[in-house]
PDB file of C-alpha atoms in Angstrom:
ATOM      1  CA  MET Z   1      -8.674   8.915  14.043  1.00 89.00           C
ATOM      2  CA  ILE Z   2      -8.592   9.015  10.208  1.00 93.00           C
ATOM      3  CA  LEU Z   3      -6.849   6.064   8.600  1.00 95.00           C
ATOM      4  CA  GLY Z   4      -4.870   6.187   5.236  1.00 97.00           C
ATOM      5  CA  VAL Z   5      -3.640   3.162   3.389  1.00 97.00           C
ATOM      6  CA  ASP Z   6      -1.742   2.438   0.221  1.00 97.00           C
ATOM      7  CA  LEU Z   7      -3.570  -0.153  -1.940  1.00 97.00           C
ATOM      8  CA  ASP Z   8      -0.887  -2.136  -3.591  1.00 96.00           C
ATOM      9  CA  ASP Z   9       0.755  -4.535  -1.159  1.00 94.00           C
ATOM     10  CA  CYS Z  10      -0.729  -3.036   1.837  1.00 97.00           C
ATOM     11  CA  ILE Z  11      -4.374  -4.224   1.037  1.00 97.00           C
ATOM     12  CA  VAL Z  12      -3.923  -6.431  -1.936  1.00 97.00           C
ATOM     13  CA  ARG Z  13      -1.096  -8.688  -2.937  1.00 95.00           C
ATOM     14  CA  THR Z  14       0.049  -6.843  -6.055  1.00 94.00           C
ATOM     15  CA  ALA Z  15       3.669  -7.813  -6.004  1.00 90.00           C
ATOM     16  CA  ASP Z  16       2.794 -11.561  -5.773  1.00 91.00           C
ATOM     17  CA  GLU Z  17       0.674 -11.279  -8.937  1.00 94.00           C
ATOM     18  CA  ILE Z  18       3.175  -9.310 -10.803  1.00 92.00           C
ATOM     19  CA  ILE Z  19       5.828 -11.879  -9.903  1.00 90.00           C
ATOM     20  CA  LYS Z  20       3.346 -14.661 -11.138  1.00 93.00           C
ATOM     21  CA  GLU Z  21       2.584 -12.759 -14.324  1.00 93.00           C
ATOM     22  CA  LEU Z  22       6.431 -12.587 -14.993  1.00 92.00           C
ATOM     23  CA  GLY Z  23       6.674 -16.606 -14.454  1.00 89.00           C
ATOM     24  CA  TYR Z  24       8.339 -16.597 -11.174  1.00 86.00           C
ATOM     25  CA  GLY Z  25       7.316 -18.183  -7.883  1.00 78.00           C
ATOM     26  CA  ALA Z  26       6.683 -16.262  -4.594  1.00 73.00           C
ATOM     27  CA  GLU Z  27      10.175 -17.053  -3.318  1.00 74.00           C
ATOM     28  CA  ILE Z  28      11.692 -14.558  -5.575  1.00 72.00           C
ATOM     29  CA  LEU Z  29      10.149 -11.566  -3.723  1.00 72.00           C
ATOM     30  CA  SER Z  30      12.892 -11.843  -1.086  1.00 70.00           C
ATOM     31  CA  ARG Z  31      15.444 -10.989  -3.846  1.00 70.00           C
ATOM     32  CA  ILE Z  32      13.834  -7.648  -4.675  1.00 73.00           C
ATOM     33  CA  ASP Z  33      15.523  -5.274  -2.446  1.00 67.00           C
ATOM     34  CA  GLY Z  34      14.671  -2.020  -4.364  1.00 64.00           C
ATOM     35  CA  TYR Z  35      11.351  -0.641  -5.823  1.00 64.00           C
ATOM     36  CA  SER Z  36      12.450  -1.771  -9.257  1.00 72.00           C
ATOM     37  CA  ILE Z  37      11.580  -5.294 -10.302  1.00 79.00           C
ATOM     38  CA  SER Z  38      13.527  -5.052 -13.543  1.00 77.00           C
ATOM     39  CA  ASP Z  39      16.577  -4.041 -11.887  1.00 72.00           C
ATOM     40  CA  ALA Z  40      16.320  -6.642  -9.054  1.00 70.00           C
ATOM     41  CA  LEU Z  41      15.596  -9.560 -11.528  1.00 74.00           C
ATOM     42  CA  ASP Z  42      17.488  -8.168 -14.511  1.00 77.00           C
ATOM     43  CA  ILE Z  43      14.508  -8.052 -16.675  1.00 84.00           C
ATOM     44  CA  ASP Z  44      13.827  -5.563 -19.461  1.00 87.00           C
ATOM     45  CA  GLU Z  45      11.725  -2.709 -18.054  1.00 90.00           C
ATOM     46  CA  ARG Z  46       9.137  -2.786 -20.693  1.00 94.00           C
ATOM     47  CA  VAL Z  47       8.357  -6.520 -20.018  1.00 94.00           C
ATOM     48  CA  VAL Z  48       7.886  -5.668 -16.368  1.00 91.00           C
ATOM     49  CA  ARG Z  49       5.746  -2.533 -17.224  1.00 93.00           C
ATOM     50  CA  ASP Z  50       3.629  -4.767 -19.525  1.00 96.00           C
ATOM     51  CA  ALA Z  51       3.142  -7.465 -16.537  1.00 94.00           C
ATOM     52  CA  ILE Z  52       2.336  -4.527 -14.208  1.00 94.00           C
ATOM     53  CA  ASP Z  53      -0.316  -3.322 -16.451  1.00 96.00           C
ATOM     54  CA  ARG Z  54      -1.886  -6.634 -16.899  1.00 97.00           C
ATOM     55  CA  VAL Z  55      -2.041  -7.059 -13.231  1.00 97.00           C
ATOM     56  CA  LEU Z  56      -3.520  -3.543 -12.528  1.00 96.00           C
ATOM     57  CA  GLU Z  57      -6.152  -4.132 -15.313  1.00 96.00           C
ATOM     58  CA  LYS Z  58      -7.415  -7.098 -13.050  1.00 94.00           C
ATOM     59  CA  ASP Z  59     -10.496  -6.681 -10.847  1.00 89.00           C
ATOM     60  CA  GLU Z  60      -9.550  -9.637  -8.886  1.00 93.00           C
ATOM     61  CA  ILE Z  61      -6.264  -9.479  -6.996  1.00 96.00           C
ATOM     62  CA  PRO Z  62      -5.897 -11.555  -3.728  1.00 96.00           C
ATOM     63  CA  TYR Z  63      -6.453  -9.441  -0.579  1.00 97.00           C
ATOM     64  CA  ARG Z  64      -4.046  -9.693   2.351  1.00 96.00           C
ATOM     65  CA  ASP Z  65      -5.546 -12.163   4.790  1.00 96.00           C
ATOM     66  CA  ASP Z  66      -4.375  -9.971   7.690  1.00 96.00           C
ATOM     67  CA  PHE Z  67      -6.055  -6.859   6.300  1.00 96.00           C
ATOM     68  CA  VAL Z  68      -9.426  -8.656   6.002  1.00 95.00           C
ATOM     69  CA  ASP Z  69      -9.227 -10.157   9.473  1.00 95.00           C
ATOM     70  CA  VAL Z  70      -8.328  -6.838  11.125  1.00 95.00           C
ATOM     71  CA  MET Z  71     -10.778  -4.823   9.096  1.00 92.00           C
ATOM     72  CA  SER Z  72     -13.503  -7.068  10.178  1.00 90.00           C
ATOM     73  CA  ARG Z  73     -12.998  -5.824  13.577  1.00 90.00           C
ATOM     74  CA  LEU Z  74     -11.844  -2.116  12.822  1.00 88.00           C
ATOM     75  CA  ARG Z  75     -13.957  -1.029   9.883  1.00 82.00           C
ATOM     76  CA  ASN Z  76     -16.455   0.755  11.883  1.00 83.00           C
ATOM     77  CA  ARG Z  77     -13.833   2.425  13.829  1.00 84.00           C
ATOM     78  CA  PHE Z  78     -12.045   3.758  10.821  1.00 83.00           C
ATOM     79  CA  TYR Z  79     -14.903   4.859   8.296  1.00 82.00           C
ATOM     80  CA  PRO Z  80     -14.171   5.583   5.663  1.00 89.00           C
ATOM     81  CA  ILE Z  81     -10.635   4.238   5.038  1.00 94.00           C
ATOM     82  CA  HIS Z  82      -8.779   6.668   2.763  1.00 96.00           C
ATOM     83  CA  ILE Z  83      -7.108   4.551   0.059  1.00 97.00           C
ATOM     84  CA  VAL Z  84      -4.247   6.530  -1.467  1.00 97.00           C
ATOM     85  CA  THR Z  85      -2.783   5.003  -4.477  1.00 96.00           C
ATOM     86  CA  ASN Z  86      -0.331   5.875  -7.198  1.00 94.00           C
ATOM     87  CA  ARG Z  87      -2.288   3.845  -9.790  1.00 95.00           C
ATOM     88  CA  HIS Z  88      -2.903   5.649 -12.948  1.00 94.00           C
ATOM     89  CA  ARG Z  89      -6.346   6.931 -13.836  1.00 95.00           C
ATOM     90  CA  ARG Z  90      -6.643   4.439 -16.778  1.00 95.00           C
ATOM     91  CA  PHE Z  91      -6.955   1.656 -14.067  1.00 96.00           C
ATOM     92  CA  LEU Z  92      -9.667   3.484 -12.071  1.00 96.00           C
ATOM     93  CA  ASP Z  93     -12.461   1.007 -13.295  1.00 96.00           C
ATOM     94  CA  SER Z  94     -10.582  -2.006 -12.422  1.00 97.00           C
ATOM     95  CA  THR Z  95      -9.556  -0.561  -9.062  1.00 96.00           C
ATOM     96  CA  MET Z  96     -13.058   0.194  -8.071  1.00 96.00           C
ATOM     97  CA  ARG Z  97     -14.212  -3.248  -9.034  1.00 96.00           C
ATOM     98  CA  LEU Z  98     -11.455  -4.807  -7.055  1.00 96.00           C
ATOM     99  CA  LEU Z  99     -12.417  -2.523  -4.002  1.00 96.00           C
ATOM    100  CA  MET Z 100     -16.264  -3.123  -4.591  1.00 94.00           C
ATOM    101  CA  ASN Z 101     -15.685  -7.067  -4.659  1.00 92.00           C
ATOM    102  CA  ALA Z 102     -13.529  -7.100  -1.591  1.00 93.00           C
ATOM    103  CA  PRO Z 103     -14.110 -10.194   0.763  1.00 92.00           C
ATOM    104  CA  ILE Z 104     -15.196  -7.927   3.387  1.00 89.00           C
ATOM    105  CA  GLU Z 105     -17.296  -4.870   3.223  1.00 87.00           C
ATOM    106  CA  PHE Z 106     -15.709  -1.679   4.284  1.00 87.00           C
ATOM    107  CA  GLY Z 107     -16.253   2.059   3.705  1.00 89.00           C
ATOM    108  CA  PHE Z 108     -13.540   3.695   1.613  1.00 94.00           C
ATOM    109  CA  LYS Z 109     -12.594   6.790  -0.182  1.00 95.00           C
ATOM    110  CA  LEU Z 110     -10.287   6.365  -3.057  1.00 97.00           C
ATOM    111  CA  HIS Z 111      -7.558   8.914  -3.847  1.00 97.00           C
ATOM    112  CA  LEU Z 112      -5.435   8.682  -6.966  1.00 96.00           C
ATOM    113  CA  CYS Z 113      -2.325  10.622  -6.602  1.00 93.00           C
ATOM    114  CA  VAL Z 114       0.452  12.047  -9.048  1.00 89.00           C
ATOM    115  CA  LYS Z 115       4.053  11.853  -8.682  1.00 88.00           C
ATOM    116  CA  ASN Z 116       5.884  14.851  -7.450  1.00 85.00           C
ATOM    117  CA  LYS Z 117       8.864  16.718  -9.253  1.00 86.00           C
ATOM    118  CA  HIS Z 118      11.101  14.009  -7.651  1.00 85.00           C
ATOM    119  CA  GLY Z 119       9.137  11.122  -9.255  1.00 85.00           C
ATOM    120  CA  ILE Z 120       7.785   9.997  -5.815  1.00 87.00           C
ATOM    121  CA  PRO Z 121       4.016   9.494  -5.448  1.00 90.00           C
ATOM    122  CA  ASP Z 122       2.545  12.820  -3.936  1.00 94.00           C
ATOM    123  CA  LYS Z 123       0.664  11.161  -1.238  1.00 97.00           C
ATOM    124  CA  SER Z 124       1.522  13.902   1.343  1.00 96.00           C
ATOM    125  CA  ARG Z 125      -0.716  16.434  -0.328  1.00 95.00           C
ATOM    126  CA  ILE Z 126      -3.795  14.026   0.092  1.00 97.00           C
ATOM    127  CA  ILE Z 127      -2.810  13.123   3.660  1.00 98.00           C
ATOM    128  CA  VAL Z 128      -2.933  16.790   4.759  1.00 97.00           C
ATOM    129  CA  ARG Z 129      -5.903  17.754   2.794  1.00 97.00           C
ATOM    130  CA  GLU Z 130      -7.973  14.798   4.126  1.00 97.00           C
ATOM    131  CA  GLY Z 131      -6.698  15.171   7.818  1.00 97.00           C
ATOM    132  CA  ILE Z 132      -5.324  11.572   7.923  1.00 97.00           C
ATOM    133  CA  ASP Z 133      -3.661  10.929  11.400  1.00 96.00           C
ATOM    134  CA  VAL Z 134      -2.230   7.336  10.541  1.00 96.00           C
ATOM    135  CA  PHE Z 135      -0.909   6.080   7.200  1.00 98.00           C
ATOM    136  CA  VAL Z 136       0.141   2.557   6.116  1.00 98.00           C
ATOM    137  CA  GLU Z 137       2.676   2.247   3.273  1.00 97.00           C
ATOM    138  CA  ASP Z 138       5.253  -0.111   1.924  1.00 95.00           C
ATOM    139  CA  ARG Z 139       7.302   1.993  -0.433  1.00 93.00           C
ATOM    140  CA  ALA Z 140      10.480   3.405   1.092  1.00 92.00           C
ATOM    141  CA  GLU Z 141      10.592   6.678  -0.798  1.00 93.00           C
ATOM    142  CA  THR Z 142       6.921   7.535  -0.260  1.00 95.00           C
ATOM    143  CA  VAL Z 143       7.380   6.815   3.555  1.00 96.00           C
ATOM    144  CA  LEU Z 144      10.210   9.197   3.666  1.00 96.00           C
ATOM    145  CA  ASP Z 145       8.424  11.878   1.779  1.00 96.00           C
ATOM    146  CA  VAL Z 146       5.316  11.498   3.962  1.00 97.00           C
ATOM    147  CA  TYR Z 147       7.528  11.689   6.924  1.00 97.00           C
ATOM    148  CA  ASN Z 148       9.228  14.977   5.697  1.00 96.00           C
ATOM    149  CA  ARG Z 149       6.061  16.647   4.621  1.00 96.00           C
ATOM    150  CA  THR Z 150       3.446  15.792   7.145  1.00 97.00           C
ATOM    151  CA  ASP Z 151       3.188  15.028  10.946  1.00 97.00           C
ATOM    152  CA  VAL Z 152       1.143  11.716  10.386  1.00 97.00           C
ATOM    153  CA  ARG Z 153       2.015   8.428  12.161  1.00 97.00           C
ATOM    154  CA  ILE Z 154       3.353   5.974   9.684  1.00 98.00           C
ATOM    155  CA  PHE Z 155       3.134   2.071   9.742  1.00 98.00           C
ATOM    156  CA  LEU Z 156       5.711   0.746   7.431  1.00 97.00           C
ATOM    157  CA  LEU Z 157       4.716  -2.789   6.176  1.00 97.00           C
ATOM    158  CA  ASP Z 158       8.028  -4.685   6.162  1.00 94.00           C
ATOM    159  CA  LYS Z 159       9.110  -5.551   2.743  1.00 90.00           C
ATOM    160  CA  PRO Z 160      12.602  -6.526   1.221  1.00 85.00           C
ATOM    161  CA  TRP Z 161      12.465  -3.241  -0.712  1.00 85.00           C
ATOM    162  CA  ASN Z 162      12.078  -0.961   2.339  1.00 89.00           C
ATOM    163  CA  ARG Z 163      14.665  -2.401   4.720  1.00 88.00           C
ATOM    164  CA  ASP Z 164      16.769   0.728   4.581  1.00 90.00           C
ATOM    165  CA  VAL Z 165      14.143   2.970   6.279  1.00 93.00           C
ATOM    166  CA  VAL Z 166      15.015   3.493   9.940  1.00 93.00           C
ATOM    167  CA  GLU Z 167      12.167   3.607  12.592  1.00 92.00           C
ATOM    168  CA  ASN Z 168      11.837   6.706  14.707  1.00 95.00           C
ATOM    169  CA  SER Z 169       9.144   8.287  16.864  1.00 95.00           C
ATOM    170  CA  ARG Z 170       6.555   8.571  13.815  1.00 97.00           C
ATOM    171  CA  ILE Z 171       7.690   5.537  11.680  1.00 97.00           C
ATOM    172  CA  LYS Z 172       6.895   2.125  12.952  1.00 97.00           C
ATOM    173  CA  ARG Z 173       8.017  -0.922  11.096  1.00 97.00           C
ATOM    174  CA  VAL Z 174       5.282  -3.730  11.267  1.00 97.00           C
ATOM    175  CA  ARG Z 175       5.191  -7.248   9.856  1.00 96.00           C
ATOM    176  CA  ASP Z 176       1.368  -7.302   9.245  1.00 97.00           C
ATOM    177  CA  TRP Z 177      -2.114  -5.850   9.966  1.00 97.00           C
ATOM    178  CA  TRP Z 178      -2.302  -7.770  13.228  1.00 97.00           C
ATOM    179  CA  GLU Z 179       0.713  -5.665  14.504  1.00 96.00           C
ATOM    180  CA  ILE Z 180      -0.916  -2.461  13.281  1.00 96.00           C
ATOM    181  CA  GLU Z 181      -4.127  -3.437  15.181  1.00 95.00           C
ATOM    182  CA  LYS Z 182      -2.304  -3.999  18.363  1.00 95.00           C
ATOM    183  CA  GLU Z 183      -0.540  -0.599  17.997  1.00 93.00           C
ATOM    184  CA  LEU Z 184      -3.711   1.106  17.194  1.00 90.00           C
ATOM    185  CA  ASN Z 185      -5.598  -0.477  20.123  1.00 84.00           C
ATOM    186  CA  TYR Z 186      -2.662   0.305  22.421  1.00 73.00           C
ATOM    187  CA  GLU Z 187      -2.849   4.045  21.424  1.00 65.00           C
ATOM    188  CA  SER Z 188      -6.441   4.296  21.994  1.00 56.00           C
ATOM    189  CA  LEU Z 189      -6.276   3.192  25.709  1.00 42.00           C
TER     190      LEU Z 189
END
């Protein structure tokens, strides 16, 4: 089984860092019900973009504790993990440092994707090319695009900005990596 994972908010806590960079506390995340922070918080888009850029330039963004814990057990089963991200190429060096300095050693292959003609990260093309069987994502539009253009099983990490996505036979909403681990272990029986 080949595992693909989005990086931001699926492996590392990028949204938390962006919110901190904007001067807010973590409790504000529950107010963000769309993918646009500027719309949800009524902040100028340029201010948000600058904060996002500052965060993505960091080579230290906190990892999700649940990811680190689960990967300590599953890293040999899923080697390498295909990390499929919408990060711009100008953040490649900081992204590689972030991954190389992870609190747990795990094999990975990094894929930078571009947006398709609809402005959605074109992760489907990479998923098909790499033969990925299971994909973990948090962005609603990306989940629906991957669902429509591949036959991959999708774990949707539950976030306020993706609550409108409906589960079905291939999309499973999960709270955390511990739930993903249970599902993956159940499927392998």
